[in-house]
Short mmCIF file of C-alpha atoms in Angstrom, two decimals:
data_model
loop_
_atom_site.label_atom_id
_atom_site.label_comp_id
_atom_site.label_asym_id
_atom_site.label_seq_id
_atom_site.Cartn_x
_atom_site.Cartn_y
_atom_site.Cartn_z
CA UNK A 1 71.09 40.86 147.29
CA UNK A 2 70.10 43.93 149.04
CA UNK A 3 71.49 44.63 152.72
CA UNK A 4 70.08 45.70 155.72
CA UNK A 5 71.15 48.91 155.59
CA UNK A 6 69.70 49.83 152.15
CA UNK A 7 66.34 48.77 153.44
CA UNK A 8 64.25 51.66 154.36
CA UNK A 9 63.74 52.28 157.88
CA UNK A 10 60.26 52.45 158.16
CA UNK A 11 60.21 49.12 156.37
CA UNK A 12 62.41 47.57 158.79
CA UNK A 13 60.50 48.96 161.91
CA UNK A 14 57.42 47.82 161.01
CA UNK A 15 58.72 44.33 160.15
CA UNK A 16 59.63 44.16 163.75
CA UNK A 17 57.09 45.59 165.03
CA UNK A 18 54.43 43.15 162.79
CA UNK A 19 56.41 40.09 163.83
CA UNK A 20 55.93 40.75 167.18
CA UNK A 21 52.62 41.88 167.72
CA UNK A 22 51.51 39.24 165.32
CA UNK A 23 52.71 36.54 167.68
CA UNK A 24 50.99 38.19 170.47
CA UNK A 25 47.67 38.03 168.48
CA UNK A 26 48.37 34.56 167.29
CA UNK A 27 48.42 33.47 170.73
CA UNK A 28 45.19 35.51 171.89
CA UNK A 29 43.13 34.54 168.75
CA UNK A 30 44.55 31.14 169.36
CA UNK A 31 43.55 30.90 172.75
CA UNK A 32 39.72 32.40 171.72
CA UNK A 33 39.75 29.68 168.77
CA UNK A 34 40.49 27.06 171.58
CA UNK A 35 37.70 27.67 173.67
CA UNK A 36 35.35 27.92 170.53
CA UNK A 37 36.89 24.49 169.14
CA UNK A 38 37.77 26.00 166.03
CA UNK A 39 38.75 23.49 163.20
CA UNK A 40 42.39 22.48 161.86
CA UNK A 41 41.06 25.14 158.33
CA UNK A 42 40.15 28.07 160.99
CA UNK A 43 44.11 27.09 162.92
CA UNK A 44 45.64 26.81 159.30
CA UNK A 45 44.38 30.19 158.33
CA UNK A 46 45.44 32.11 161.95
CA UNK A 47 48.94 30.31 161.54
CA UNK A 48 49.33 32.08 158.07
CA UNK A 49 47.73 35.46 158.68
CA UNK A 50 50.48 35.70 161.85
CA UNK A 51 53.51 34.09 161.21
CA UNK A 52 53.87 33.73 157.12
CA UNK A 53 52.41 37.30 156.25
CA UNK A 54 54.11 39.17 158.14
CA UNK A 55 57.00 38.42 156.41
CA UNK A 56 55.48 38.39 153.23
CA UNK A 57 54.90 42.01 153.67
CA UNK A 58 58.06 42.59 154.72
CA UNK A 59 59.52 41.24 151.46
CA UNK A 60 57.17 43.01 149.40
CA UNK A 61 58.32 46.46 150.93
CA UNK A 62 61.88 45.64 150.55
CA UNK A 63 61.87 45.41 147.36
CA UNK A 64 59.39 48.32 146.10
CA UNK A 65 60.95 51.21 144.32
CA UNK A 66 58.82 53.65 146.61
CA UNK A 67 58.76 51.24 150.07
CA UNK A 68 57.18 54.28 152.21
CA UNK A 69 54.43 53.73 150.13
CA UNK A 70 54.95 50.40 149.75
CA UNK A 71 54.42 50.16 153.56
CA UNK A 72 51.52 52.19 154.05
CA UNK A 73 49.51 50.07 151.87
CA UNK A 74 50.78 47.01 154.09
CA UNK A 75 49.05 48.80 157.10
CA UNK A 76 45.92 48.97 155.33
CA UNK A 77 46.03 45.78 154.38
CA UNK A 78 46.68 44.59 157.67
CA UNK A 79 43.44 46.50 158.63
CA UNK A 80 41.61 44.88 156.08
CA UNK A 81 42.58 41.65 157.32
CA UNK A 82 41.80 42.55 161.04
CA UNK A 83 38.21 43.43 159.89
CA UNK A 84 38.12 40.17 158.09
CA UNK A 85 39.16 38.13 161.58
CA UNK A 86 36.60 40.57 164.16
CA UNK A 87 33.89 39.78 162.05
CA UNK A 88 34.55 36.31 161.34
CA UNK A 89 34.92 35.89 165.18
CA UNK A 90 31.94 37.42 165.71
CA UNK A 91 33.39 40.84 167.45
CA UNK A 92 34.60 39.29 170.56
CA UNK A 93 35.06 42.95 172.30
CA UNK A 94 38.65 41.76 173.35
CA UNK A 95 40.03 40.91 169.99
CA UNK A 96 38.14 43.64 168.19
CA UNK A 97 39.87 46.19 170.34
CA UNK A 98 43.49 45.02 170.68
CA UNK A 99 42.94 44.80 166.22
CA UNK A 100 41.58 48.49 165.92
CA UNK A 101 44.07 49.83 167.94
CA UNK A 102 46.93 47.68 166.57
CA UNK A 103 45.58 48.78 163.26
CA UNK A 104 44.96 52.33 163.62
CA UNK A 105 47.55 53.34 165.92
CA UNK A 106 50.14 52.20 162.91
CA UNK A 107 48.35 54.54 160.24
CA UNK A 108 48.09 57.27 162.70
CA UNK A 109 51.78 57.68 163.58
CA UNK A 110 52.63 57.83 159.86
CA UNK A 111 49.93 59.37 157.98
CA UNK A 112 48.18 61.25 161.29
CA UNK A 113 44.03 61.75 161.96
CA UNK A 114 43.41 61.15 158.24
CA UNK A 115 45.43 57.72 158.77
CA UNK A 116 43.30 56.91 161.63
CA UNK A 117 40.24 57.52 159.62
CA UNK A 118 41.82 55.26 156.78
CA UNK A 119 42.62 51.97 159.20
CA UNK A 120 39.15 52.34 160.58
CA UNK A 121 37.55 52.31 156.99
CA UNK A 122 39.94 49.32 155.55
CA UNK A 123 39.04 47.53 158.52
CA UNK A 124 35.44 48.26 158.34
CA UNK A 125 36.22 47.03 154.35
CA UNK A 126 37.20 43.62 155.89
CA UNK A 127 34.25 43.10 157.83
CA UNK A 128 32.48 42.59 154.69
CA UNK A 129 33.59 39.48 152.97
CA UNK A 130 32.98 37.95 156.73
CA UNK A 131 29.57 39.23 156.71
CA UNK A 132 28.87 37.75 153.42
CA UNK A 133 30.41 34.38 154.08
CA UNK A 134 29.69 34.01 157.58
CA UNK A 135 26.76 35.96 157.82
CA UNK A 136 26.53 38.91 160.73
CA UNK A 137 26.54 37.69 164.08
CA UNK A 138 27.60 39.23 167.55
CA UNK A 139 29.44 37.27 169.74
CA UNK A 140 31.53 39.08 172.35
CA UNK A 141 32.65 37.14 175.40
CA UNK A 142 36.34 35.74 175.38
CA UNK A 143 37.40 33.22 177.91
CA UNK A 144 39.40 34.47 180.49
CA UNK A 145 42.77 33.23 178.73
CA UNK A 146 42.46 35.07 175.70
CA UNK A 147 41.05 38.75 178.02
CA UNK A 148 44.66 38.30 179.93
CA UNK A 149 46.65 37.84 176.57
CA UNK A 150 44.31 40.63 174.95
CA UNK A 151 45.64 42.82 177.44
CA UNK A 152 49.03 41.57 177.61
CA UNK A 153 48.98 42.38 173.82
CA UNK A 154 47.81 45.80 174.12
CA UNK A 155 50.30 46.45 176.93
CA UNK A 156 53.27 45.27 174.79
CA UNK A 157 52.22 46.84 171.77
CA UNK A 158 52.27 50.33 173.28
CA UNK A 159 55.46 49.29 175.19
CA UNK A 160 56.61 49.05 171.47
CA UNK A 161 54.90 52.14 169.86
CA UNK A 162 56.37 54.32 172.76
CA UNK A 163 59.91 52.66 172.44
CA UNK A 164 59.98 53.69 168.96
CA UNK A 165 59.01 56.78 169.57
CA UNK A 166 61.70 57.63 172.10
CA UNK A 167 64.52 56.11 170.05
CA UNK A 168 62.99 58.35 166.64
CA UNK A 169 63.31 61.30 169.10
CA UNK A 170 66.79 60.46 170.32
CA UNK A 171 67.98 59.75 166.89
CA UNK A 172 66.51 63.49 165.45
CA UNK A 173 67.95 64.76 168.93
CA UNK A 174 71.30 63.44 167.89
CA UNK A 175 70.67 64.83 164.34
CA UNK A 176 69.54 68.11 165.17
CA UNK A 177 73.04 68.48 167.03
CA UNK A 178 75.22 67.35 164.32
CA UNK A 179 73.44 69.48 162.15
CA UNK A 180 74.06 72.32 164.52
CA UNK A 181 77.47 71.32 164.55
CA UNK A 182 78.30 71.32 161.28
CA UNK A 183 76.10 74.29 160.87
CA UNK A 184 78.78 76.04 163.19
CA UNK A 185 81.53 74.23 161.28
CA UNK A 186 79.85 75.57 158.11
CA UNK A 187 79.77 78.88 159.43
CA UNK A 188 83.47 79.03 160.48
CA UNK A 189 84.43 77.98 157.73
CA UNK A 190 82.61 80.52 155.35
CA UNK A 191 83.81 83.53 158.17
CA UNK A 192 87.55 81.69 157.48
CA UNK A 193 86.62 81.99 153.28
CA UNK A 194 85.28 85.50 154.34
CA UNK A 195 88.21 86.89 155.93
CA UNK A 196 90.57 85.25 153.32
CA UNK A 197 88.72 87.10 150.51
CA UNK A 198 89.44 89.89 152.63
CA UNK A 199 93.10 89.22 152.86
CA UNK A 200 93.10 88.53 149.59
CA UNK A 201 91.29 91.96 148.06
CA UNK A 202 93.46 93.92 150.41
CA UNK A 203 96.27 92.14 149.32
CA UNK A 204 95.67 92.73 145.58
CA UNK A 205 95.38 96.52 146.20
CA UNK A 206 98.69 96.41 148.59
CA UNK A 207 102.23 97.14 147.23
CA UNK A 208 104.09 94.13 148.47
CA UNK A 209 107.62 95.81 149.34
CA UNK A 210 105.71 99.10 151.18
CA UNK A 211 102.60 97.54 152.25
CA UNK A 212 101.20 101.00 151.13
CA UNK A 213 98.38 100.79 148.64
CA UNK A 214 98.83 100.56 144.68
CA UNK A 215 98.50 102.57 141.95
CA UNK A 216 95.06 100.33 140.64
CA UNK A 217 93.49 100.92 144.21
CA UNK A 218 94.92 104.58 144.62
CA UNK A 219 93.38 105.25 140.91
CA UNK A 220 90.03 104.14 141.61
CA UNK A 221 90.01 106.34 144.75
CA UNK A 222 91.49 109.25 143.65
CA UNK A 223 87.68 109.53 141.42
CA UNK A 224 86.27 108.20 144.43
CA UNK A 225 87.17 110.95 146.74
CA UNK A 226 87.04 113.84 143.89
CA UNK A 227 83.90 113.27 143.36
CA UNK A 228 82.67 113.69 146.98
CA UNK A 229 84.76 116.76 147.56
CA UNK A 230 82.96 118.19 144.72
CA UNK A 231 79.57 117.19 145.38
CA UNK A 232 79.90 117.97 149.15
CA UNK A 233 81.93 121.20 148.64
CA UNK A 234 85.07 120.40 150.31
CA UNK A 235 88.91 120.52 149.36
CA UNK A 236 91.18 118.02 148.38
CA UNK A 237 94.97 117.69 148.11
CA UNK A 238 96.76 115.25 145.94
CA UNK A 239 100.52 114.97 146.98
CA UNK A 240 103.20 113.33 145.12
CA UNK A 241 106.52 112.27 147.23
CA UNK A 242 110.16 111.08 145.46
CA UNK A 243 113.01 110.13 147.34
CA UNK A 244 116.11 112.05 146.52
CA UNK A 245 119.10 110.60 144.73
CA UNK A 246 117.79 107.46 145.02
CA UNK A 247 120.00 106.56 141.71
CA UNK A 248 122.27 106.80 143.57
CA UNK A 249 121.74 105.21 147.49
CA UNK A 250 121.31 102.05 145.18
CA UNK A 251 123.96 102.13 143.21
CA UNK A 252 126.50 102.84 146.14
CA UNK A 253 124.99 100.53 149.14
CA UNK A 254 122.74 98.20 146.99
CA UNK A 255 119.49 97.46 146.03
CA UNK A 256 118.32 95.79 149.39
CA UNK A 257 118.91 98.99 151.07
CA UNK A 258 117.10 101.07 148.66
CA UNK A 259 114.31 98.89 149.41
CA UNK A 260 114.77 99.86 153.29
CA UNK A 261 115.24 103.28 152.23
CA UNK A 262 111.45 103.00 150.65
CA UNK A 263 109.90 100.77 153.87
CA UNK A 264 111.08 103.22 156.03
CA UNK A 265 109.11 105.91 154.14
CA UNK A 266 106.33 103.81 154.05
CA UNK A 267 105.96 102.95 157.55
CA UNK A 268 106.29 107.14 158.48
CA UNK A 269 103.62 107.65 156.10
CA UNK A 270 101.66 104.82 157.35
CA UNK A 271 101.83 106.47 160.84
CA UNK A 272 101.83 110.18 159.92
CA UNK A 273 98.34 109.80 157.67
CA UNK A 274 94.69 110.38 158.81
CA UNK A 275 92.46 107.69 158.59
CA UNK A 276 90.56 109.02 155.44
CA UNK A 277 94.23 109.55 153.78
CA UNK A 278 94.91 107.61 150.90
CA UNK A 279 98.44 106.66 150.64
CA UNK A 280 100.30 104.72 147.76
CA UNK A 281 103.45 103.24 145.96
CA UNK A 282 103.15 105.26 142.66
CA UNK A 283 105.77 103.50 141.28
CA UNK A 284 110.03 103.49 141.86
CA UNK A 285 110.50 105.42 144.78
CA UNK A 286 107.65 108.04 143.75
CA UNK A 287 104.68 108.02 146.32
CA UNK A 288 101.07 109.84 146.05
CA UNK A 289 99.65 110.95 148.91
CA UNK A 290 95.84 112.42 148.93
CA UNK A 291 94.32 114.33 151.69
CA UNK A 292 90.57 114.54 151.24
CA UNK A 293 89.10 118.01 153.39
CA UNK A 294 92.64 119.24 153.39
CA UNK A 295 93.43 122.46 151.57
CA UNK A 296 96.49 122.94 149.71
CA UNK A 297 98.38 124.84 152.36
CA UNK A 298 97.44 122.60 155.44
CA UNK A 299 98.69 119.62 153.46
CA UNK A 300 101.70 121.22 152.34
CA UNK A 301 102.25 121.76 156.48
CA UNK A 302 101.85 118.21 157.01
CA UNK A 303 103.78 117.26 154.28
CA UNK A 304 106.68 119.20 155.65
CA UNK A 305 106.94 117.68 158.95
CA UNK A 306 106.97 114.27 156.84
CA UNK A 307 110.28 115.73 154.80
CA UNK A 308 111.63 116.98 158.43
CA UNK A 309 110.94 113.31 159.82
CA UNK A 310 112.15 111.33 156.38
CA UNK A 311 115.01 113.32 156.80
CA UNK A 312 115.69 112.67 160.32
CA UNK A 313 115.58 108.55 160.17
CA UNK A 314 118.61 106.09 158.61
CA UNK A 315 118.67 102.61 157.89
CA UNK A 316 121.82 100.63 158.47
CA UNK A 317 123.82 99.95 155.76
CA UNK A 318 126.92 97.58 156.55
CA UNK A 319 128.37 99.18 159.00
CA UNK A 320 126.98 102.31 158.78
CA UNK A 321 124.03 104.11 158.04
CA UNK A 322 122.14 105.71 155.26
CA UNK A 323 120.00 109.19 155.43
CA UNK A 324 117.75 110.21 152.52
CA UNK A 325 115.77 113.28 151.81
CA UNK A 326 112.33 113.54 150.31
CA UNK A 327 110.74 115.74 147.52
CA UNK A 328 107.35 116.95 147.44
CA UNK A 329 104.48 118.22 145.09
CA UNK A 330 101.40 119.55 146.30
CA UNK A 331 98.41 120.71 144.11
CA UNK A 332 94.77 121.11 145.36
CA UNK A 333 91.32 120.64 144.42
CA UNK A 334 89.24 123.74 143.41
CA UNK A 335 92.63 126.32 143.80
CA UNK A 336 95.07 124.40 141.49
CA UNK A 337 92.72 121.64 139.28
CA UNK A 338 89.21 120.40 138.77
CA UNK A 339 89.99 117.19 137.33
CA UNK A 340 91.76 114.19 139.02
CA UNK A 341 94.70 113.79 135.35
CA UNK A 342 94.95 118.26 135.76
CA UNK A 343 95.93 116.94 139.80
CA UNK A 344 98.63 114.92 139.13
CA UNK A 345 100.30 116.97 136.22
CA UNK A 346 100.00 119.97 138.37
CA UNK A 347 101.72 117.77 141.66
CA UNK A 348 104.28 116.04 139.32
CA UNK A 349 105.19 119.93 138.22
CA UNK A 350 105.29 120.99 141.78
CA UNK A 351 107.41 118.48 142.44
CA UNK A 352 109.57 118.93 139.50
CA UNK A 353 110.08 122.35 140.90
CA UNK A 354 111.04 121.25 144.24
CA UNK A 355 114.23 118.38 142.38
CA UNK A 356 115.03 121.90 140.17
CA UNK A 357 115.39 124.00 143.35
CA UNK A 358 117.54 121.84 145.38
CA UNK A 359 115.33 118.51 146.59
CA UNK A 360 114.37 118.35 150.51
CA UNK A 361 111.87 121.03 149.84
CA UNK A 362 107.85 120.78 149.71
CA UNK A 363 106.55 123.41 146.64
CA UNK A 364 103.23 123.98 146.37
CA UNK A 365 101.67 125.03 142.96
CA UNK A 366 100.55 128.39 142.29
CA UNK A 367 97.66 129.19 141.03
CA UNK A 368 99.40 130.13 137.61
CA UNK A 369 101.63 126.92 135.59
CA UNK A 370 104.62 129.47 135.59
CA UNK A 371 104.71 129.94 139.86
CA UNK A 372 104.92 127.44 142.86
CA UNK A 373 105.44 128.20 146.36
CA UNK A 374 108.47 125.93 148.18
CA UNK A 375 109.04 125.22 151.41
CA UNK A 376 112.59 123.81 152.90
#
């Protein structure tokens, strides 16, 4: 059996609603029909029109497969039957008003001016069948019973049309807000997916140990930043770093320190570098630096007060510490390559030059394979 809360609301409104307004008619029509001495066929009818119908209706609705629809037809047929009752009472003013504006007021609210039009016609439908078995005939006094229960009726029936409309407007009020809210809550939570993707992308082109940028990310720059500098005319200096005897620091104090020995590169680097510097983890203790708008000789300068710096810091190993030295290669875009893979074999030869000529030194390459320029 179907529940209550599967019925449609409409459907459930207007059952109300019809109930109670056709209880109010009953008892205006009723007290018209008294002063007319209508017969026990003219009570039997009134009795069924307001009090089985209604729920009739009501059950028909409930169990359409479209019961908006389902409903509006209802109203219309509830017009049709008020045109059927004015003219079979002859238009008493009273009852014809409180049934036109029961009638059309319901279409209106759902179906707006074209539902007025539509109660007015199915009502003017109804009339018909009265005419035809009653013939026409005006009669529009009511006795002063059913003009105080006519207006009683109309009274309470836009008591009830305004109620609903205050509790629909409370109830989208209260929707509106929770569909603010959870459009807020939506909204958080896509800025929280957001910045995760972030944190995720930057993660996936961070070296885990350094927190310096890969080699993927570094690669994809390196073209990235070429390609400017070419287009826009401007230098470019690739540097490549290695930590020397590193071979060795592990083998003597131990991997973990080695790994200090690299984060405490790192973090100089990560302080010492411009904003548009690209700095990465190459790979071991190797590092590539590159310095877009930076000629070979200005980066070689910086570079040296990194080696100065490197060479100036310790980590603690057991009870003492640990000093390392750095190595550098520096080759520049137009004076030394054009190409980023002519870059790095020309900064990995630079730097092979400054291991050959004692380490702690920054060499520079010539402008020749067979020179480089060092500086210790």
């Amino acid at each position: 059996m179907q529940t209550k809360t599967h019925v449609h609301w409409m459907v459930r409104m207007n059952r109300r609603n019809r109930s109670l307004c056709s209880l109010l008619l009953l008892a205006t029509i009723g007290a018209h029909l008294f002063d007319k001495g209508a017969g026990p066929v003219v009570w039997a009818l009134a009795s069924v029109q307001y009090l089985i119908y209604p729920q009739l209706l009501y059950l028909v609705a409930r169990g359409s497969t479209r019961p908006r629809e389902a409903e509006i037809r209802n109203l219309l047929l509830d017009g049709f039957c008020g045109g059927l009752w004015a003219a079979g009472l002859g238009f008493p003013v009273w009852i014809t008003f409180i049934l036109l504006v029961t009638v059309t007021i319901n279409v209106t609210v759902f179906r707006g001016r074209r539902g007025f039009w539509q109660a007015a016609a199915a009502m003017s439908a109804g009339a018909v069948p009265a005419w035809l078995a009653f013939g026409a005939r005006f009669s529009p006094e009511t006795g002063w019973p059913a003009t105080l229960l006519a207006i009683l009726t109309v009274g309470v029936y836009v008591m009830i049309v305004a109620e609903n409309a205050y509790a629909r407007a409370l109830g989208l009020q209260e929707a509106r807000a929770q569909l603010r809210e959870r459009e807020l809550a939506l909204k958080r939570q896509l800025e929280e997916i957001s910045g995760l993707q972030a944190q995720l992308r930057e993660q996936a082109n961070r070296d885990p140990l350094t927190g310096l940028y890969n080699r993927r990310y570094f690669d994809a720059s390196f073209e990235r930043e070429l390609a400017r500098c070419q287009r826009e005319g401007l230098p470019l200096s690739l540097v490549m770093i290695d930590v020397d005897h590193f071979k060795q620091i592990n083998d003597r104090h131990g991997h973990p320190v080695g790994d200090e020995v690299l984060k405490a590169l790192s973090e100089l680097l990560q302080q010492q570098v411009r904003a548009s510097d690209i700095a990465c983890r190459y790979g071991g203790e190797e590092f590539l630096v590159l310095l877009p708008s930076a000629p070979p000789e200005v980066a070689s300068a910086r570079v040296d007060e990194w080696r100065r710096a490197f060479a100036a810091c310790s980590v603690a190993a057991g009870d003492g510490k640990v000093h390392a030295t750095l190595s550098a290669g520096v080759a520049g875009f137009p004076a030394h390559a054009l190409t980023s893979n002519e870059l790095l074999r020309r900064a990995d030869a630079a730097l092979y030059r400054a291991k050959t000529a004692g380490r702690n030194r920054v060499t520079v390459a010539a402008d020749t394979t067979d020179e480089a320029v060092c500086f210790a």
